[in-house]
Amino acid sequence: MCLKNWGFVRDESNKAVKHNPRNIKAWYRLAKAHQMLQNWEEAGNAIDSGLEIEKDNKELLQLQTKLGTKIRKARQLRQQRERARAERTSRIKEVWRYCKEEDIALGRVTLVGTVKDDEEDEEGNEKAESQWHHHYPHTGQLPKRQMHDGKWTWPVLFVYPSHHQSDFIEHFGEDEMIALRMAQMFPEQEEDDGTYETDMPWDFNNEFRCGNLSVYFEVHCQDTDLDDKGNEIIHPESVERLKDQGATMRFYESSRALKGDEGPEMATVARCMERKHLHHQRKAWIKKHGSLWAKPNPSPVVQIHPAATLSQVLRHTNMVVPNFLVTITLFPLNHPAHSAYLKEHKVIGVVEPPKE
């Protein structure tokens, strides 16, 4: 304590109270160490334990008076976090049950780019780590059941690679047509000469008109290899299918922790878990294919008829929803980026509109 080595004081005091739970001095020193380390709730627990042994201990009572407000706030925050975690757990379970009942496949991607800290010092890895952030579930949104009618809505991301733009829709109803949302996002105004102008400032050539767009979703988790134990071999940059409720919950909680929602300690734990997961993926892929540079072929795509509904897209046999986020890609028909995209991604099917 004189050297102010509070971590050592905490560890030695913990040993002392385990050896002799009635050692009042050890309880005081443990409380003092947690105070200096600003672990307010742990300090309160140590104070309470000491006062159970000696309820009129002067030093513990003074510490209790001094730290009372901070201890109460820390306990309230923990209770709030526990309630929020319980609510998230309930939501994830509901989402998983619904997807399982409706044959909607969910997927995930690796949430980190390196397996150890010193990798970031190597050329290119630091850049790769920063690019990984787009893999987090977009704004942390989940599919949601509407209270008034019981129908489900999904977070949907519309991506426009030709113009390096995107639109995020937080609540996209399953029974909504893709074309209706496109009409809302790409409104057109007829000019005096009979031509049409779009409202998007980045659409210089007025190409983003509903009748001039091709719509696709990428197909993931096809033709995966298996190791000797029957486990799927996934390239670290590919989408991995979520097979059960537990894996789904762990993925969502890790993504939140890595964004800092649960504090620095939980972020460190989540990072270690994700790096271990990434290490196993790399090891299995290298054993099978010899190198991480032996990447799988670009994902094939399925074209979406604009009159199709989101429900049809979600339930398509080739659809896997990564990160709880439905991602739809749009291209102007005659744009060079569209031609380049189709050269790289093979079209293997079409989502047809519902029949009358």
Short mmCIF file of C-alpha atoms in Angstrom, two decimals:
data_model
loop_
_atom_site.label_atom_id
_atom_site.label_comp_id
_atom_site.label_asym_id
_atom_site.label_seq_id
_atom_site.Cartn_x
_atom_site.Cartn_y
_atom_site.Cartn_z
CA MET A 1 0.00 0.00 0.00
CA CYS A 2 2.89 2.38 0.76
CA LEU A 3 4.28 1.76 -2.71
CA LYS A 4 0.78 2.39 -4.17
CA ASN A 5 0.96 -0.86 -6.11
CA TRP A 6 -2.80 -1.30 -5.95
CA GLY A 7 -3.01 -4.24 -8.30
CA PHE A 8 -0.66 -6.17 -6.01
CA VAL A 9 -2.65 -5.09 -2.95
CA ARG A 10 -5.86 -6.35 -4.58
CA ASP A 11 -4.36 -9.73 -5.50
CA GLU A 12 -2.73 -10.32 -2.10
CA SER A 13 -5.85 -9.21 -0.23
CA ASN A 14 -7.95 -11.63 -2.26
CA LYS A 15 -5.59 -14.43 -1.27
CA ALA A 16 -5.79 -13.36 2.38
CA VAL A 17 -9.60 -13.32 2.57
CA LYS A 18 -9.79 -16.70 0.84
CA HIS A 19 -7.38 -18.08 3.44
CA ASN A 20 -9.22 -16.40 6.33
CA PRO A 21 -12.63 -14.85 5.48
CA ARG A 22 -12.75 -13.15 8.91
CA ASN A 23 -9.54 -11.12 8.37
CA ILE A 24 -10.98 -7.62 8.73
CA LYS A 25 -7.73 -5.89 7.73
CA ALA A 26 -7.61 -7.85 4.50
CA TRP A 27 -11.18 -6.77 3.67
CA TYR A 28 -10.29 -3.13 4.30
CA ARG A 29 -7.16 -3.35 2.17
CA LEU A 30 -9.10 -5.07 -0.61
CA ALA A 31 -11.71 -2.30 -0.50
CA LYS A 32 -8.98 0.35 -0.53
CA ALA A 33 -7.27 -1.28 -3.52
CA HIS A 34 -10.52 -1.34 -5.50
CA GLN A 35 -11.14 2.29 -4.56
CA MET A 36 -7.80 3.35 -5.99
CA LEU A 37 -8.37 1.19 -9.08
CA GLN A 38 -11.81 2.83 -9.42
CA ASN A 39 -13.61 -0.50 -9.25
CA TRP A 40 -16.48 0.99 -7.28
CA GLU A 41 -18.80 -1.99 -7.12
CA GLU A 42 -16.00 -4.36 -6.08
CA ALA A 43 -15.01 -1.85 -3.40
CA GLY A 44 -18.60 -1.83 -2.12
CA ASN A 45 -18.69 -5.63 -2.02
CA ALA A 46 -15.47 -5.73 0.01
CA ILE A 47 -16.81 -3.10 2.43
CA ASP A 48 -20.07 -5.03 2.89
CA SER A 49 -18.20 -8.27 3.52
CA GLY A 50 -15.97 -6.60 6.12
CA LEU A 51 -18.89 -4.97 7.93
CA GLU A 52 -20.64 -8.32 8.20
CA ILE A 53 -17.71 -9.43 10.35
CA GLU A 54 -17.28 -6.20 12.30
CA LYS A 55 -20.25 -3.89 11.80
CA ASP A 56 -18.72 -0.93 13.69
CA ASN A 57 -15.28 -1.01 12.01
CA LYS A 58 -14.30 2.65 11.83
CA GLU A 59 -12.10 2.45 8.72
CA LEU A 60 -14.69 0.53 6.68
CA LEU A 61 -17.51 2.83 7.78
CA GLN A 62 -15.51 5.89 6.72
CA LEU A 63 -14.78 4.29 3.36
CA GLN A 64 -18.44 3.37 2.95
CA THR A 65 -19.51 6.97 3.61
CA LYS A 66 -16.91 8.33 1.21
CA LEU A 67 -17.68 5.93 -1.67
CA GLY A 68 -21.42 5.43 -1.09
CA THR A 69 -22.63 7.46 -4.08
CA LYS A 70 -20.13 5.94 -6.53
CA ILE A 71 -20.89 2.42 -5.33
CA ARG A 72 -24.65 2.94 -5.77
CA LYS A 73 -24.17 4.34 -9.28
CA ALA A 74 -21.87 1.45 -10.25
CA ARG A 75 -24.42 -1.10 -9.03
CA GLN A 76 -27.24 0.66 -10.86
CA LEU A 77 -25.21 0.69 -14.09
CA ARG A 78 -24.46 -3.02 -13.72
CA GLN A 79 -28.15 -3.76 -13.22
CA GLN A 80 -29.00 -1.70 -16.30
CA ARG A 81 -26.39 -3.60 -18.34
CA GLU A 82 -27.75 -6.92 -17.10
CA ARG A 83 -31.31 -5.94 -18.01
CA ALA A 84 -30.19 -4.75 -21.45
CA ARG A 85 -28.22 -7.98 -21.96
CA ALA A 86 -31.25 -10.05 -20.95
CA GLU A 87 -33.42 -8.11 -23.41
CA ARG A 88 -30.86 -8.63 -26.20
CA THR A 89 -30.69 -12.33 -25.39
CA SER A 90 -34.46 -12.55 -25.63
CA ARG A 91 -34.45 -10.72 -28.98
CA ILE A 92 -31.70 -12.92 -30.43
CA LYS A 93 -33.59 -16.05 -29.35
CA GLU A 94 -36.75 -14.72 -30.99
CA VAL A 95 -34.90 -13.88 -34.22
CA TRP A 96 -33.23 -17.30 -34.30
CA ARG A 97 -36.50 -19.18 -33.69
CA TYR A 98 -38.25 -17.20 -36.41
CA CYS A 99 -35.45 -17.76 -38.94
CA LYS A 100 -35.35 -21.46 -38.15
CA GLU A 101 -39.13 -21.80 -38.55
CA GLU A 102 -39.14 -19.82 -41.82
CA ASP A 103 -35.94 -21.39 -43.30
CA ILE A 104 -34.09 -18.06 -43.37
CA ALA A 105 -30.33 -18.65 -43.23
CA LEU A 106 -28.09 -16.34 -41.17
CA GLY A 107 -24.34 -15.86 -41.53
CA ARG A 108 -21.42 -14.03 -39.98
CA VAL A 109 -18.00 -12.73 -40.95
CA THR A 110 -14.77 -12.48 -39.00
CA LEU A 111 -14.84 -9.38 -36.79
CA VAL A 112 -11.07 -8.84 -36.59
CA GLY A 113 -8.32 -8.66 -39.19
CA THR A 114 -5.32 -9.93 -37.21
CA VAL A 115 -4.61 -12.74 -34.75
CA LYS A 116 -2.05 -10.84 -32.65
CA ASP A 117 -1.07 -7.26 -31.92
CA ASP A 118 2.31 -7.29 -33.67
CA GLU A 119 0.66 -8.29 -36.95
CA GLU A 120 -0.60 -4.72 -37.21
CA ASP A 121 2.99 -3.53 -37.59
CA GLU A 122 3.48 -5.59 -40.74
CA GLU A 123 2.93 -3.83 -44.03
CA GLY A 124 -0.69 -3.85 -45.12
CA ASN A 125 -2.16 -5.44 -42.01
CA GLU A 126 -2.97 -2.15 -40.29
CA LYS A 127 -4.95 -1.09 -43.34
CA ALA A 128 -6.72 -4.45 -43.42
CA GLU A 129 -7.67 -4.08 -39.76
CA SER A 130 -9.23 -0.68 -40.37
CA GLN A 131 -11.19 -2.00 -43.35
CA TRP A 132 -12.70 -4.75 -41.22
CA HIS A 133 -15.01 -2.31 -39.44
CA HIS A 134 -17.70 -2.55 -42.11
CA HIS A 135 -18.24 -6.15 -41.03
CA TYR A 136 -19.89 -5.09 -37.78
CA PRO A 137 -23.67 -5.46 -37.82
CA HIS A 138 -24.83 -2.18 -39.32
CA THR A 139 -25.72 0.13 -36.39
CA GLY A 140 -26.38 -2.98 -34.30
CA GLN A 141 -29.91 -3.40 -35.71
CA LEU A 142 -31.73 -6.73 -35.62
CA PRO A 143 -34.82 -8.00 -37.44
CA LYS A 144 -37.85 -6.98 -35.45
CA ARG A 145 -41.42 -8.21 -35.02
CA GLN A 146 -43.90 -5.33 -35.24
CA MET A 147 -46.19 -5.09 -32.23
CA HIS A 148 -49.30 -3.90 -34.10
CA ASP A 149 -49.51 -6.65 -36.75
CA GLY A 150 -46.90 -9.28 -35.81
CA LYS A 151 -45.08 -8.92 -39.13
CA TRP A 152 -41.30 -8.74 -39.34
CA THR A 153 -39.06 -5.95 -40.59
CA TRP A 154 -35.36 -6.22 -41.46
CA PRO A 155 -32.45 -3.79 -41.69
CA VAL A 156 -31.56 -3.54 -45.38
CA LEU A 157 -28.53 -1.98 -47.06
CA PHE A 158 -28.77 -0.90 -50.71
CA VAL A 159 -25.30 -0.66 -52.25
CA TYR A 160 -24.44 1.18 -55.49
CA PRO A 161 -20.86 0.20 -56.41
CA SER A 162 -20.94 2.15 -59.68
CA HIS A 163 -21.27 5.43 -57.75
CA HIS A 164 -19.71 4.43 -54.39
CA GLN A 165 -22.95 5.21 -52.58
CA SER A 166 -25.41 3.34 -50.36
CA ASP A 167 -28.72 3.70 -48.51
CA PHE A 168 -29.61 2.09 -45.19
CA ILE A 169 -33.22 1.24 -44.31
CA GLU A 170 -33.73 0.38 -40.66
CA HIS A 171 -37.17 -1.24 -41.00
CA PHE A 172 -37.96 -2.91 -44.33
CA GLY A 173 -41.17 -4.94 -44.14
CA GLU A 174 -41.05 -8.49 -45.45
CA ASP A 175 -44.23 -7.99 -47.49
CA GLU A 176 -42.92 -4.82 -49.19
CA MET A 177 -41.89 -4.89 -52.84
CA ILE A 178 -38.33 -3.94 -53.68
CA ALA A 179 -39.66 -1.66 -56.43
CA LEU A 180 -41.66 0.49 -54.00
CA ARG A 181 -38.57 1.26 -51.91
CA MET A 182 -36.59 1.96 -55.08
CA ALA A 183 -39.26 4.44 -56.16
CA GLN A 184 -38.95 6.21 -52.80
CA MET A 185 -35.15 6.33 -52.93
CA PHE A 186 -34.87 7.33 -56.60
CA PRO A 187 -37.70 9.79 -57.30
CA GLU A 188 -37.88 11.20 -60.82
CA GLN A 189 -39.13 14.59 -62.07
CA GLU A 190 -40.24 15.08 -65.64
CA GLU A 191 -38.73 18.10 -67.36
CA ASP A 192 -40.39 20.29 -70.00
CA ASP A 193 -38.57 18.50 -72.82
CA GLY A 194 -39.93 15.09 -71.72
CA THR A 195 -36.71 13.88 -70.08
CA TYR A 196 -36.46 12.80 -66.45
CA GLU A 197 -34.18 14.16 -63.75
CA THR A 198 -33.36 12.25 -60.58
CA ASP A 199 -32.98 13.95 -57.20
CA MET A 200 -29.66 12.38 -56.12
CA PRO A 201 -26.83 14.91 -56.38
CA TRP A 202 -24.33 12.12 -57.13
CA ASP A 203 -26.36 10.74 -60.07
CA PHE A 204 -24.91 13.09 -62.69
CA ASN A 205 -26.24 11.18 -65.71
CA ASN A 206 -29.71 10.41 -64.29
CA GLU A 207 -29.03 6.67 -64.45
CA PHE A 208 -30.70 5.71 -61.16
CA ARG A 209 -34.22 5.32 -62.47
CA CYS A 210 -36.28 2.33 -61.38
CA GLY A 211 -36.70 0.96 -64.92
CA ASN A 212 -32.98 1.31 -65.60
CA LEU A 213 -31.60 -0.73 -62.68
CA SER A 214 -30.52 -4.32 -62.20
CA VAL A 215 -30.84 -5.69 -58.67
CA TYR A 216 -28.83 -8.57 -57.14
CA PHE A 217 -27.87 -10.30 -53.93
CA GLU A 218 -24.65 -12.24 -53.46
CA VAL A 219 -24.73 -15.96 -52.72
CA HIS A 220 -22.65 -17.11 -49.73
CA CYS A 221 -21.77 -20.43 -48.09
CA GLN A 222 -21.80 -22.46 -51.29
CA ASP A 223 -19.45 -25.40 -51.99
CA THR A 224 -17.70 -25.21 -48.62
CA ASP A 225 -14.95 -27.73 -47.92
CA LEU A 226 -14.97 -29.99 -44.88
CA ASP A 227 -12.05 -31.06 -42.68
CA ASP A 228 -11.47 -34.54 -41.25
CA LYS A 229 -13.96 -33.88 -38.42
CA GLY A 230 -16.71 -32.66 -40.73
CA ASN A 231 -16.26 -28.96 -39.87
CA GLU A 232 -16.60 -26.40 -42.64
CA ILE A 233 -13.40 -24.81 -43.93
CA ILE A 234 -14.07 -21.09 -44.45
CA HIS A 235 -11.68 -18.51 -45.89
CA PRO A 236 -11.29 -15.70 -43.30
CA GLU A 237 -12.77 -13.15 -45.71
CA SER A 238 -15.83 -15.28 -46.52
CA VAL A 239 -19.23 -15.52 -44.87
CA GLU A 240 -19.71 -18.36 -42.38
CA ARG A 241 -23.15 -19.84 -41.75
CA LEU A 242 -24.52 -19.47 -38.21
CA LYS A 243 -25.59 -22.98 -37.28
CA ASP A 244 -27.24 -22.58 -33.90
CA GLN A 245 -28.66 -20.10 -31.43
CA GLY A 246 -25.56 -20.06 -29.22
CA ALA A 247 -23.24 -19.12 -32.10
CA THR A 248 -25.68 -16.39 -33.15
CA MET A 249 -25.76 -14.89 -29.67
CA ARG A 250 -21.97 -15.00 -29.27
CA PHE A 251 -21.46 -13.30 -32.63
CA TYR A 252 -23.85 -10.47 -31.86
CA GLU A 253 -22.45 -9.87 -28.37
CA SER A 254 -18.86 -9.92 -29.70
CA SER A 255 -19.72 -7.37 -32.36
CA ARG A 256 -21.20 -5.04 -29.74
CA ALA A 257 -18.27 -5.51 -27.37
CA LEU A 258 -15.73 -4.74 -30.10
CA LYS A 259 -17.51 -1.45 -30.79
CA GLY A 260 -16.98 -0.55 -27.12
CA ASP A 261 -20.61 -0.91 -25.99
CA GLU A 262 -19.62 -3.09 -23.01
CA GLY A 263 -16.45 -1.24 -21.95
CA PRO A 264 -12.73 -1.82 -22.59
CA GLU A 265 -12.44 -5.06 -20.62
CA MET A 266 -15.20 -6.81 -22.56
CA ALA A 267 -13.76 -5.43 -25.80
CA THR A 268 -10.45 -7.11 -24.96
CA VAL A 269 -12.18 -10.42 -24.19
CA ALA A 270 -14.20 -10.27 -27.43
CA ARG A 271 -11.08 -9.43 -29.44
CA CYS A 272 -9.25 -12.44 -27.99
CA MET A 273 -12.18 -14.73 -28.81
CA GLU A 274 -12.46 -13.42 -32.36
CA ARG A 275 -8.71 -13.72 -32.91
CA LYS A 276 -8.84 -17.34 -31.76
CA HIS A 277 -11.70 -17.95 -34.19
CA LEU A 278 -9.73 -16.28 -36.99
CA HIS A 279 -6.62 -18.33 -36.14
CA HIS A 280 -8.56 -21.60 -36.48
CA GLN A 281 -10.05 -20.43 -39.79
CA ARG A 282 -6.63 -19.52 -41.17
CA LYS A 283 -5.06 -22.76 -39.98
CA ALA A 284 -7.78 -24.95 -41.51
CA TRP A 285 -7.73 -23.04 -44.82
CA ILE A 286 -3.93 -23.18 -45.15
CA LYS A 287 -3.93 -26.91 -44.36
CA LYS A 288 -6.48 -27.51 -47.12
CA HIS A 289 -5.34 -25.02 -49.76
CA GLY A 290 -1.72 -24.25 -48.89
CA SER A 291 -2.05 -20.47 -48.55
CA LEU A 292 -4.47 -17.70 -47.64
CA TRP A 293 -3.75 -16.26 -51.08
CA ALA A 294 -5.68 -19.20 -52.56
CA LYS A 295 -8.96 -17.36 -52.19
CA PRO A 296 -12.32 -18.82 -53.24
CA ASN A 297 -13.92 -17.66 -56.46
CA PRO A 298 -16.05 -14.49 -56.28
CA SER A 299 -19.53 -15.15 -54.96
CA PRO A 300 -22.19 -15.86 -57.57
CA VAL A 301 -25.28 -13.66 -57.54
CA VAL A 302 -29.03 -14.02 -57.86
CA GLN A 303 -30.92 -11.33 -59.77
CA ILE A 304 -33.97 -9.85 -58.05
CA HIS A 305 -37.02 -8.83 -60.04
CA PRO A 306 -38.03 -5.39 -58.67
CA ALA A 307 -41.61 -6.60 -58.17
CA ALA A 308 -40.39 -9.33 -55.79
CA THR A 309 -40.91 -8.85 -52.06
CA LEU A 310 -38.28 -8.91 -49.36
CA SER A 311 -39.91 -12.09 -48.04
CA GLN A 312 -39.13 -13.87 -51.32
CA VAL A 313 -35.52 -12.72 -51.18
CA LEU A 314 -35.07 -13.88 -47.59
CA ARG A 315 -36.54 -17.32 -48.27
CA HIS A 316 -34.66 -17.94 -51.50
CA THR A 317 -32.68 -21.18 -51.33
CA ASN A 318 -29.41 -19.35 -52.09
CA MET A 319 -29.87 -16.52 -49.58
CA VAL A 320 -27.70 -16.29 -46.46
CA VAL A 321 -28.07 -13.03 -44.49
CA PRO A 322 -24.69 -11.98 -43.07
CA ASN A 323 -24.67 -9.88 -39.90
CA PHE A 324 -28.50 -9.74 -39.76
CA LEU A 325 -28.27 -7.22 -42.61
CA VAL A 326 -29.88 -7.90 -45.99
CA THR A 327 -27.51 -6.42 -48.58
CA ILE A 328 -28.86 -5.66 -52.06
CA THR A 329 -26.64 -4.44 -54.90
CA LEU A 330 -27.94 -2.18 -57.70
CA PHE A 331 -26.39 -1.20 -61.02
CA PRO A 332 -27.57 0.99 -63.92
CA LEU A 333 -28.12 -1.38 -66.85
CA ASN A 334 -25.56 0.05 -69.27
CA HIS A 335 -22.96 1.22 -66.78
CA PRO A 336 -19.40 -0.17 -67.26
CA ALA A 337 -19.33 -1.19 -63.59
CA HIS A 338 -22.35 -3.41 -64.23
CA SER A 339 -20.58 -5.25 -67.04
CA ALA A 340 -17.45 -5.65 -64.92
CA TYR A 341 -19.52 -6.98 -62.01
CA LEU A 342 -21.22 -9.63 -64.16
CA LYS A 343 -17.88 -10.77 -65.56
CA GLU A 344 -16.69 -11.42 -62.01
CA HIS A 345 -19.96 -12.70 -60.47
CA LYS A 346 -21.95 -15.39 -62.24
CA VAL A 347 -25.75 -15.05 -62.22
CA ILE A 348 -27.20 -18.39 -61.05
CA GLY A 349 -30.87 -17.56 -60.58
CA VAL A 350 -33.68 -15.01 -60.45
CA VAL A 351 -36.12 -14.08 -57.68
CA GLU A 352 -39.39 -13.86 -59.56
CA PRO A 353 -42.31 -11.65 -58.41
CA PRO A 354 -45.23 -13.35 -56.66
CA LYS A 355 -47.82 -14.83 -58.96
CA GLU A 356 -51.29 -13.34 -58.93
#
